[in-house]
PDB file of C-alpha atoms in Angstrom:
ATOM      1  CA  MET A 186      62.569  26.679  13.307  1.00 43.00           C
ATOM      2  CA  THR A 187      62.212  29.227  10.499  1.00 46.00           C
ATOM      3  CA  SER A 188      58.905  30.658   9.352  1.00 46.00           C
ATOM      4  CA  ALA A 189      59.144  28.501   6.209  1.00 46.00           C
ATOM      5  CA  GLU A 190      59.279  25.414   8.430  1.00 44.00           C
ATOM      6  CA  ALA A 191      56.509  26.421  10.829  1.00 49.00           C
ATOM      7  CA  PRO A 192      53.562  24.016  11.127  1.00 52.00           C
ATOM      8  CA  GLY A 193      50.856  24.606   8.509  1.00 52.00           C
ATOM      9  CA  GLN A 194      53.160  26.584   6.236  1.00 57.00           C
ATOM     10  CA  GLN A 195      54.872  25.590   2.992  1.00 56.00           C
ATOM     11  CA  SER A 196      58.228  26.691   1.685  1.00 60.00           C
ATOM     12  CA  GLU A 197      58.379  28.724  -1.496  1.00 62.00           C
ATOM     13  CA  PRO A 198      59.588  25.725  -3.595  1.00 70.00           C
ATOM     14  CA  ALA A 199      56.670  23.654  -2.283  1.00 62.00           C
ATOM     15  CA  LEU A 200      54.225  26.399  -3.201  1.00 60.00           C
ATOM     16  CA  ARG A 201      55.694  26.593  -6.688  1.00 75.00           C
ATOM     17  CA  ALA A 202      55.413  22.825  -7.046  1.00 77.00           C
ATOM     18  CA  ASP A 203      51.768  22.933  -5.950  1.00 81.00           C
ATOM     19  CA  ALA A 204      51.072  25.712  -8.431  1.00 81.00           C
ATOM     20  CA  GLU A 205      52.680  23.737 -11.273  1.00 86.00           C
ATOM     21  CA  ARG A 206      50.711  20.610 -10.363  1.00 89.00           C
ATOM     22  CA  ASN A 207      47.485  22.605 -10.393  1.00 90.00           C
ATOM     23  CA  ARG A 208      48.397  24.071 -13.759  1.00 91.00           C
ATOM     24  CA  GLU A 209      48.996  20.622 -15.241  1.00 92.00           C
ATOM     25  CA  ARG A 210      45.760  19.275 -13.747  1.00 93.00           C
ATOM     26  CA  ILE A 211      43.830  22.164 -15.270  1.00 95.00           C
ATOM     27  CA  MET A 212      45.430  21.687 -18.687  1.00 94.00           C
ATOM     28  CA  GLU A 213      44.790  17.934 -18.702  1.00 95.00           C
ATOM     29  CA  ALA A 214      41.169  18.478 -17.684  1.00 96.00           C
ATOM     30  CA  ALA A 215      40.730  21.081 -20.412  1.00 95.00           C
ATOM     31  CA  ARG A 216      42.282  18.755 -23.004  1.00 93.00           C
ATOM     32  CA  ARG A 217      39.830  15.988 -22.109  1.00 94.00           C
ATOM     33  CA  LEU A 218      36.778  18.217 -22.151  1.00 95.00           C
ATOM     34  CA  TYR A 219      37.722  20.168 -25.269  1.00 93.00           C
ATOM     35  CA  ALA A 220      38.554  16.975 -27.175  1.00 91.00           C
ATOM     36  CA  THR A 221      35.178  15.358 -26.486  1.00 89.00           C
ATOM     37  CA  GLU A 222      32.836  18.336 -26.110  1.00 89.00           C
ATOM     38  CA  GLY A 223      34.409  21.163 -28.080  1.00 88.00           C
ATOM     39  CA  LEU A 224      35.384  24.679 -27.071  1.00 90.00           C
ATOM     40  CA  ASP A 225      32.014  25.645 -25.600  1.00 90.00           C
ATOM     41  CA  VAL A 226      33.010  24.016 -22.319  1.00 93.00           C
ATOM     42  CA  SER A 227      32.886  26.612 -19.532  1.00 94.00           C
ATOM     43  CA  MET A 228      35.832  27.543 -17.344  1.00 95.00           C
ATOM     44  CA  ALA A 229      33.764  26.373 -14.371  1.00 95.00           C
ATOM     45  CA  SER A 230      33.430  22.925 -15.944  1.00 96.00           C
ATOM     46  CA  VAL A 231      37.188  22.795 -16.462  1.00 95.00           C
ATOM     47  CA  ALA A 232      37.742  23.676 -12.801  1.00 95.00           C
ATOM     48  CA  ARG A 233      35.362  20.917 -11.680  1.00 95.00           C
ATOM     49  CA  GLU A 234      37.010  18.362 -13.967  1.00 95.00           C
ATOM     50  CA  ALA A 235      40.437  19.344 -12.636  1.00 94.00           C
ATOM     51  CA  GLY A 236      39.285  19.233  -9.018  1.00 94.00           C
ATOM     52  CA  VAL A 237      40.311  22.815  -8.288  1.00 93.00           C
ATOM     53  CA  GLY A 238      38.421  25.923  -7.291  1.00 93.00           C
ATOM     54  CA  LYS A 239      37.536  28.737  -9.674  1.00 91.00           C
ATOM     55  CA  ALA A 240      40.020  31.006  -7.905  1.00 92.00           C
ATOM     56  CA  THR A 241      42.832  28.525  -8.508  1.00 93.00           C
ATOM     57  CA  LEU A 242      41.886  28.285 -12.175  1.00 93.00           C
ATOM     58  CA  SER A 243      41.821  32.071 -12.484  1.00 92.00           C
ATOM     59  CA  ARG A 244      45.278  32.385 -10.925  1.00 90.00           C
ATOM     60  CA  ARG A 245      46.742  29.990 -13.481  1.00 91.00           C
ATOM     61  CA  PHE A 246      44.661  31.121 -16.495  1.00 93.00           C
ATOM     62  CA  ALA A 247      42.946  34.467 -16.208  1.00 91.00           C
ATOM     63  CA  THR A 248      41.046  34.103 -19.502  1.00 92.00           C
ATOM     64  CA  ARG A 249      39.828  31.329 -21.785  1.00 91.00           C
ATOM     65  CA  ASP A 250      42.252  32.511 -24.471  1.00 91.00           C
ATOM     66  CA  GLU A 251      45.157  31.874 -22.101  1.00 93.00           C
ATOM     67  CA  LEU A 252      43.922  28.352 -21.392  1.00 94.00           C
ATOM     68  CA  VAL A 253      43.292  27.593 -25.064  1.00 93.00           C
ATOM     69  CA  ASN A 254      46.754  28.905 -25.886  1.00 92.00           C
ATOM     70  CA  ALA A 255      48.368  26.573 -23.350  1.00 92.00           C
ATOM     71  CA  VAL A 256      46.303  23.525 -24.310  1.00 93.00           C
ATOM     72  CA  PHE A 257      46.604  23.769 -28.088  1.00 92.00           C
ATOM     73  CA  THR A 258      50.083  25.172 -28.680  1.00 90.00           C
ATOM     74  CA  ASP A 259      51.463  21.690 -29.374  1.00 89.00           C
ATOM     75  CA  ARG A 260      48.682  20.949 -31.858  1.00 89.00           C
ATOM     76  CA  MET A 261      49.332  24.213 -33.660  1.00 91.00           C
ATOM     77  CA  GLU A 262      52.980  23.193 -33.858  1.00 92.00           C
ATOM     78  CA  ALA A 263      51.829  19.993 -35.578  1.00 92.00           C
ATOM     79  CA  TYR A 264      49.613  22.092 -37.862  1.00 92.00           C
ATOM     80  CA  ALA A 265      52.582  24.237 -38.871  1.00 92.00           C
ATOM     81  CA  ALA A 266      54.682  21.100 -39.382  1.00 94.00           C
ATOM     82  CA  ALA A 267      52.020  19.678 -41.712  1.00 95.00           C
ATOM     83  CA  THR A 268      52.200  22.848 -43.796  1.00 95.00           C
ATOM     84  CA  ALA A 269      55.978  22.610 -44.002  1.00 96.00           C
ATOM     85  CA  ALA A 270      55.772  18.928 -45.002  1.00 97.00           C
ATOM     86  CA  ALA A 271      53.271  19.745 -47.764  1.00 97.00           C
ATOM     87  CA  LEU A 272      55.560  22.451 -49.137  1.00 97.00           C
ATOM     88  CA  ALA A 273      58.485  20.004 -49.096  1.00 97.00           C
ATOM     89  CA  ASP A 274      56.581  17.398 -51.144  1.00 98.00           C
ATOM     90  CA  PRO A 275      58.174  17.160 -54.624  1.00 97.00           C
ATOM     91  CA  ASP A 276      54.652  16.783 -56.078  1.00 98.00           C
ATOM     92  CA  PRO A 277      52.766  19.964 -55.097  1.00 98.00           C
ATOM     93  CA  TRP A 278      49.369  18.469 -55.974  1.00 98.00           C
ATOM     94  CA  HIS A 279      49.989  15.442 -53.778  1.00 98.00           C
ATOM     95  CA  GLY A 280      51.260  17.817 -51.096  1.00 98.00           C
ATOM     96  CA  PHE A 281      48.013  19.781 -51.353  1.00 98.00           C
ATOM     97  CA  THR A 282      45.652  16.802 -51.163  1.00 98.00           C
ATOM     98  CA  HIS A 283      47.611  15.124 -48.376  1.00 97.00           C
ATOM     99  CA  TYR A 284      47.690  18.403 -46.446  1.00 97.00           C
ATOM    100  CA  VAL A 285      43.908  18.810 -46.648  1.00 97.00           C
ATOM    101  CA  GLU A 286      43.375  15.218 -45.507  1.00 97.00           C
ATOM    102  CA  THR A 287      45.888  15.626 -42.656  1.00 96.00           C
ATOM    103  CA  ILE A 288      44.386  18.828 -41.275  1.00 95.00           C
ATOM    104  CA  CYS A 289      40.846  17.468 -41.455  1.00 96.00           C
ATOM    105  CA  SER A 290      42.036  14.298 -39.713  1.00 95.00           C
ATOM    106  CA  MET A 291      43.515  16.427 -36.935  1.00 93.00           C
ATOM    107  CA  GLN A 292      40.122  18.065 -36.549  1.00 93.00           C
ATOM    108  CA  ALA A 293      38.390  14.694 -36.334  1.00 92.00           C
ATOM    109  CA  ALA A 294      40.758  13.519 -33.605  1.00 90.00           C
ATOM    110  CA  ASP A 295      40.009  16.484 -31.342  1.00 91.00           C
ATOM    111  CA  ARG A 296      36.777  18.498 -31.410  1.00 89.00           C
ATOM    112  CA  GLY A 297      38.482  21.304 -29.543  1.00 90.00           C
ATOM    113  CA  PHE A 298      41.160  21.583 -32.198  1.00 89.00           C
ATOM    114  CA  ALA A 299      38.458  21.493 -34.858  1.00 88.00           C
ATOM    115  CA  GLY A 300      37.129  24.660 -33.233  1.00 87.00           C
ATOM    116  CA  VAL A 301      40.557  26.254 -32.850  1.00 89.00           C
ATOM    117  CA  LEU A 302      41.112  26.063 -36.609  1.00 87.00           C
ATOM    118  CA  THR A 303      37.875  27.918 -37.340  1.00 85.00           C
ATOM    119  CA  ALA A 304      37.988  30.638 -34.674  1.00 86.00           C
ATOM    120  CA  SER A 305      40.356  33.422 -33.683  1.00 86.00           C
ATOM    121  CA  PHE A 306      41.806  33.932 -30.204  1.00 87.00           C
ATOM    122  CA  PRO A 307      43.420  37.377 -29.955  1.00 87.00           C
ATOM    123  CA  GLY A 308      44.804  36.593 -26.512  1.00 84.00           C
ATOM    124  CA  ALA A 309      46.363  33.290 -27.604  1.00 87.00           C
ATOM    125  CA  THR A 310      49.570  34.680 -29.050  1.00 88.00           C
ATOM    126  CA  ALA A 311      51.365  31.378 -29.722  1.00 88.00           C
ATOM    127  CA  ILE A 312      48.369  29.910 -31.535  1.00 89.00           C
ATOM    128  CA  GLU A 313      47.788  32.994 -33.652  1.00 90.00           C
ATOM    129  CA  ALA A 314      51.479  33.214 -34.609  1.00 90.00           C
ATOM    130  CA  ARG A 315      51.458  29.608 -35.823  1.00 89.00           C
ATOM    131  CA  ARG A 316      48.159  30.183 -37.648  1.00 89.00           C
ATOM    132  CA  ALA A 317      49.631  33.144 -39.532  1.00 91.00           C
ATOM    133  CA  GLU A 318      52.773  31.166 -40.368  1.00 92.00           C
ATOM    134  CA  SER A 319      50.738  28.223 -41.650  1.00 92.00           C
ATOM    135  CA  TYR A 320      48.489  30.492 -43.697  1.00 92.00           C
ATOM    136  CA  ARG A 321      51.470  32.026 -45.484  1.00 94.00           C
ATOM    137  CA  GLY A 322      52.744  28.538 -46.247  1.00 95.00           C
ATOM    138  CA  PHE A 323      49.345  27.462 -47.532  1.00 95.00           C
ATOM    139  CA  LEU A 324      49.262  30.380 -49.975  1.00 96.00           C
ATOM    140  CA  LYS A 325      52.531  29.106 -51.453  1.00 97.00           C
ATOM    141  CA  LEU A 326      51.113  25.586 -51.605  1.00 97.00           C
ATOM    142  CA  ILE A 327      48.047  26.824 -53.495  1.00 97.00           C
ATOM    143  CA  SER A 328      50.198  28.592 -56.062  1.00 98.00           C
ATOM    144  CA  ARG A 329      52.387  25.532 -56.621  1.00 98.00           C
ATOM    145  CA  ALA A 330      49.398  23.180 -56.859  1.00 98.00           C
ATOM    146  CA  LYS A 331      47.772  25.433 -59.459  1.00 98.00           C
ATOM    147  CA  ASP A 332      50.990  25.372 -61.487  1.00 98.00           C
ATOM    148  CA  THR A 333      50.591  21.585 -61.831  1.00 98.00           C
ATOM    149  CA  GLY A 334      47.277  22.135 -63.608  1.00 98.00           C
ATOM    150  CA  HIS A 335      45.481  19.889 -61.101  1.00 98.00           C
ATOM    151  CA  LEU A 336      44.088  22.528 -58.737  1.00 98.00           C
ATOM    152  CA  ARG A 337      41.315  24.661 -60.163  1.00 98.00           C
ATOM    153  CA  ALA A 338      42.359  28.194 -61.042  1.00 97.00           C
ATOM    154  CA  ASP A 339      39.429  29.636 -59.109  1.00 98.00           C
ATOM    155  CA  PHE A 340      40.364  27.891 -55.836  1.00 98.00           C
ATOM    156  CA  ALA A 341      40.859  30.468 -53.071  1.00 97.00           C
ATOM    157  CA  SER A 342      42.440  30.118 -49.646  1.00 95.00           C
ATOM    158  CA  GLU A 343      39.044  30.899 -48.146  1.00 95.00           C
ATOM    159  CA  ASP A 344      37.764  27.642 -49.614  1.00 97.00           C
ATOM    160  CA  LEU A 345      39.904  25.745 -47.109  1.00 94.00           C
ATOM    161  CA  VAL A 346      38.397  27.781 -44.263  1.00 92.00           C
ATOM    162  CA  VAL A 347      34.925  26.886 -45.534  1.00 95.00           C
ATOM    163  CA  LEU A 348      35.919  23.208 -45.666  1.00 96.00           C
ATOM    164  CA  LEU A 349      37.315  23.314 -42.120  1.00 93.00           C
ATOM    165  CA  MET A 350      34.109  24.932 -40.872  1.00 93.00           C
ATOM    166  CA  ALA A 351      32.001  22.324 -42.655  1.00 95.00           C
ATOM    167  CA  ASN A 352      34.218  19.521 -41.383  1.00 94.00           C
ATOM    168  CA  ALA A 353      33.963  20.785 -37.801  1.00 91.00           C
ATOM    169  CA  GLY A 354      30.181  20.763 -38.142  1.00 92.00           C
ATOM    170  CA  VAL A 355      30.087  17.242 -39.559  1.00 94.00           C
ATOM    171  CA  ILE A 356      32.400  15.969 -36.815  1.00 92.00           C
ATOM    172  CA  ALA A 357      30.197  17.496 -34.114  1.00 89.00           C
ATOM    173  CA  ALA A 358      26.964  16.256 -35.692  1.00 91.00           C
ATOM    174  CA  THR A 359      28.023  12.675 -36.353  1.00 92.00           C
ATOM    175  CA  ALA A 360      30.166  12.185 -33.214  1.00 82.00           C
ATOM    176  CA  ASP A 361      30.271   8.471 -32.351  1.00 83.00           C
ATOM    177  CA  ALA A 362      27.133   7.614 -34.357  1.00 91.00           C
ATOM    178  CA  ALA A 363      28.830   7.880 -37.760  1.00 92.00           C
ATOM    179  CA  PRO A 364      32.398   8.942 -36.932  1.00 90.00           C
ATOM    180  CA  GLY A 365      33.910   8.380 -40.379  1.00 93.00           C
ATOM    181  CA  THR A 366      31.489  10.682 -42.181  1.00 96.00           C
ATOM    182  CA  TRP A 367      34.029  13.512 -42.369  1.00 96.00           C
ATOM    183  CA  ARG A 368      36.224  11.421 -44.689  1.00 97.00           C
ATOM    184  CA  ARG A 369      33.457  11.328 -47.301  1.00 97.00           C
ATOM    185  CA  LEU A 370      33.059  15.109 -47.057  1.00 97.00           C
ATOM    186  CA  VAL A 371      36.785  15.671 -47.563  1.00 98.00           C
ATOM    187  CA  GLY A 372      36.898  13.253 -50.492  1.00 98.00           C
ATOM    188  CA  GLN A 373      34.037  15.007 -52.235  1.00 98.00           C
ATOM    189  CA  MET A 374      35.497  18.451 -51.578  1.00 98.00           C
ATOM    190  CA  LEU A 375      38.873  17.449 -53.043  1.00 98.00           C
ATOM    191  CA  ARG A 376      36.968  16.472 -56.179  1.00 98.00           C
ATOM    192  CA  ALA A 377      35.344  19.888 -56.215  1.00 98.00           C
ATOM    193  CA  PHE A 378      38.763  21.545 -55.939  1.00 98.00           C
ATOM    194  CA  ALA A 379      40.415  19.433 -58.660  1.00 98.00           C
ATOM    195  CA  THR A 380      40.532  19.868 -62.424  1.00 98.00           C
ATOM    196  CA  PRO A 381      38.922  17.046 -64.463  1.00 97.00           C
ATOM    197  CA  ASP A 382      42.172  15.139 -65.110  1.00 95.00           C
ATOM    198  CA  ALA A 383      43.692  15.510 -61.631  1.00 98.00           C
ATOM    199  CA  PRO A 384      44.780  12.309 -59.859  1.00 97.00           C
ATOM    200  CA  LEU A 385      42.888  11.853 -56.609  1.00 97.00           C
ATOM    201  CA  PRO A 386      42.935   9.439 -53.681  1.00 94.00           C
ATOM    202  CA  PRO A 387      40.070   6.904 -53.666  1.00 95.00           C
ATOM    203  CA  LEU A 388      36.734   8.331 -52.563  1.00 97.00           C
ATOM    204  CA  PRO A 389      35.847   7.034 -49.081  1.00 96.00           C
ATOM    205  CA  ASP A 390      32.614   5.106 -48.786  1.00 95.00           C
ATOM    206  CA  ALA A 391      29.437   6.987 -47.973  1.00 95.00           C
ATOM    207  CA  PRO A 392      28.354   6.654 -44.338  1.00 94.00           C
ATOM    208  CA  ASP A 393      26.004   3.827 -43.460  1.00 94.00           C
ATOM    209  CA  SER A 394      22.443   5.112 -43.767  1.00 94.00           C
ATOM    210  CA  ALA A 395      21.403   3.701 -40.383  1.00 94.00           C
ATOM    211  CA  ASP A 396      24.402   5.307 -38.659  1.00 93.00           C
ATOM    212  CA  LEU A 397      23.697   8.600 -40.376  1.00 92.00           C
ATOM    213  CA  TYR A 398      20.060   8.447 -39.303  1.00 91.00           C
ATOM    214  CA  ARG A 399      21.129   7.932 -35.688  1.00 91.00           C
ATOM    215  CA  ALA A 400      23.387  10.981 -35.979  1.00 90.00           C
ATOM    216  CA  MET A 401      20.543  13.010 -37.464  1.00 89.00           C
ATOM    217  CA  ALA A 402      18.153  11.887 -34.717  1.00 88.00           C
ATOM    218  CA  ARG A 403      20.579  13.140 -32.063  1.00 74.00           C
ATOM    219  CA  THR A 404      21.210  16.518 -33.692  1.00 62.00           C
ATOM    220  CA  PRO A 405      19.098  19.335 -32.167  1.00 58.00           C
TER     221      PRO A 405
END
C-alpha cells in the first residue's frame, strides 16, 4: 500500500476535487447572499452559508475582491455584451435607451451586481477590464445618440453612473415591497436625458402608494 492509499489519507486528485467542490460551494453561497442582500455580506457569512470554515474560504479566496471577481465575471461579460449590442443597433437612440433599460434591469435582478456597477474593485482584474471596455463603448454610444438629435447635448457619461447609483438605492429600498419601482425611475430619467422630440418607450406606471409606503416604513 502506498502512502497515497494509506487509511485516512487522500490522493492528490481527490484533494484537488475536494478543493474544487469547496470553491464551487463558496461561489454559489456568495451568489445567493449577494443577490438578495447586496455586497455588504461578510466573508464569514459566506463561509457559514457555504458550510465551510473561514480557513477554507481564505485558501480559495484570500480577499473579498477575489471572491467578487469570481462571482460576477459572467455578469460583467453580459454587461459588455449589452454594450456591444447597443453599438450594433442601426438606430443609435434606440440602442441608447434599450441599453439603459437593460443595465438597470440587470441591477434589479441581482442586488450584488447593482453594487458591482457602482463600486470599484482594484483586485478584481477581470471585472475591472470589462468595466473599462464597456465604458469605452458607452462613450461611442453617447456620441452616436447625440448625432441623432435625440440625446441632449449636455448629457455626460457620469449621468449614467448617477442613474446606476440611484437605481441601486431604489432597488435596495423597495426590495419586495414595491419591486417594480426602479422601472419608473428609469423611465423618468430617460425623459430627462432626451430632447423634446425624442421618441421614448412608454412611461411605466408609478408604484402603488400602499406598496411604496410599506417600502418607506421598512427603510431605516
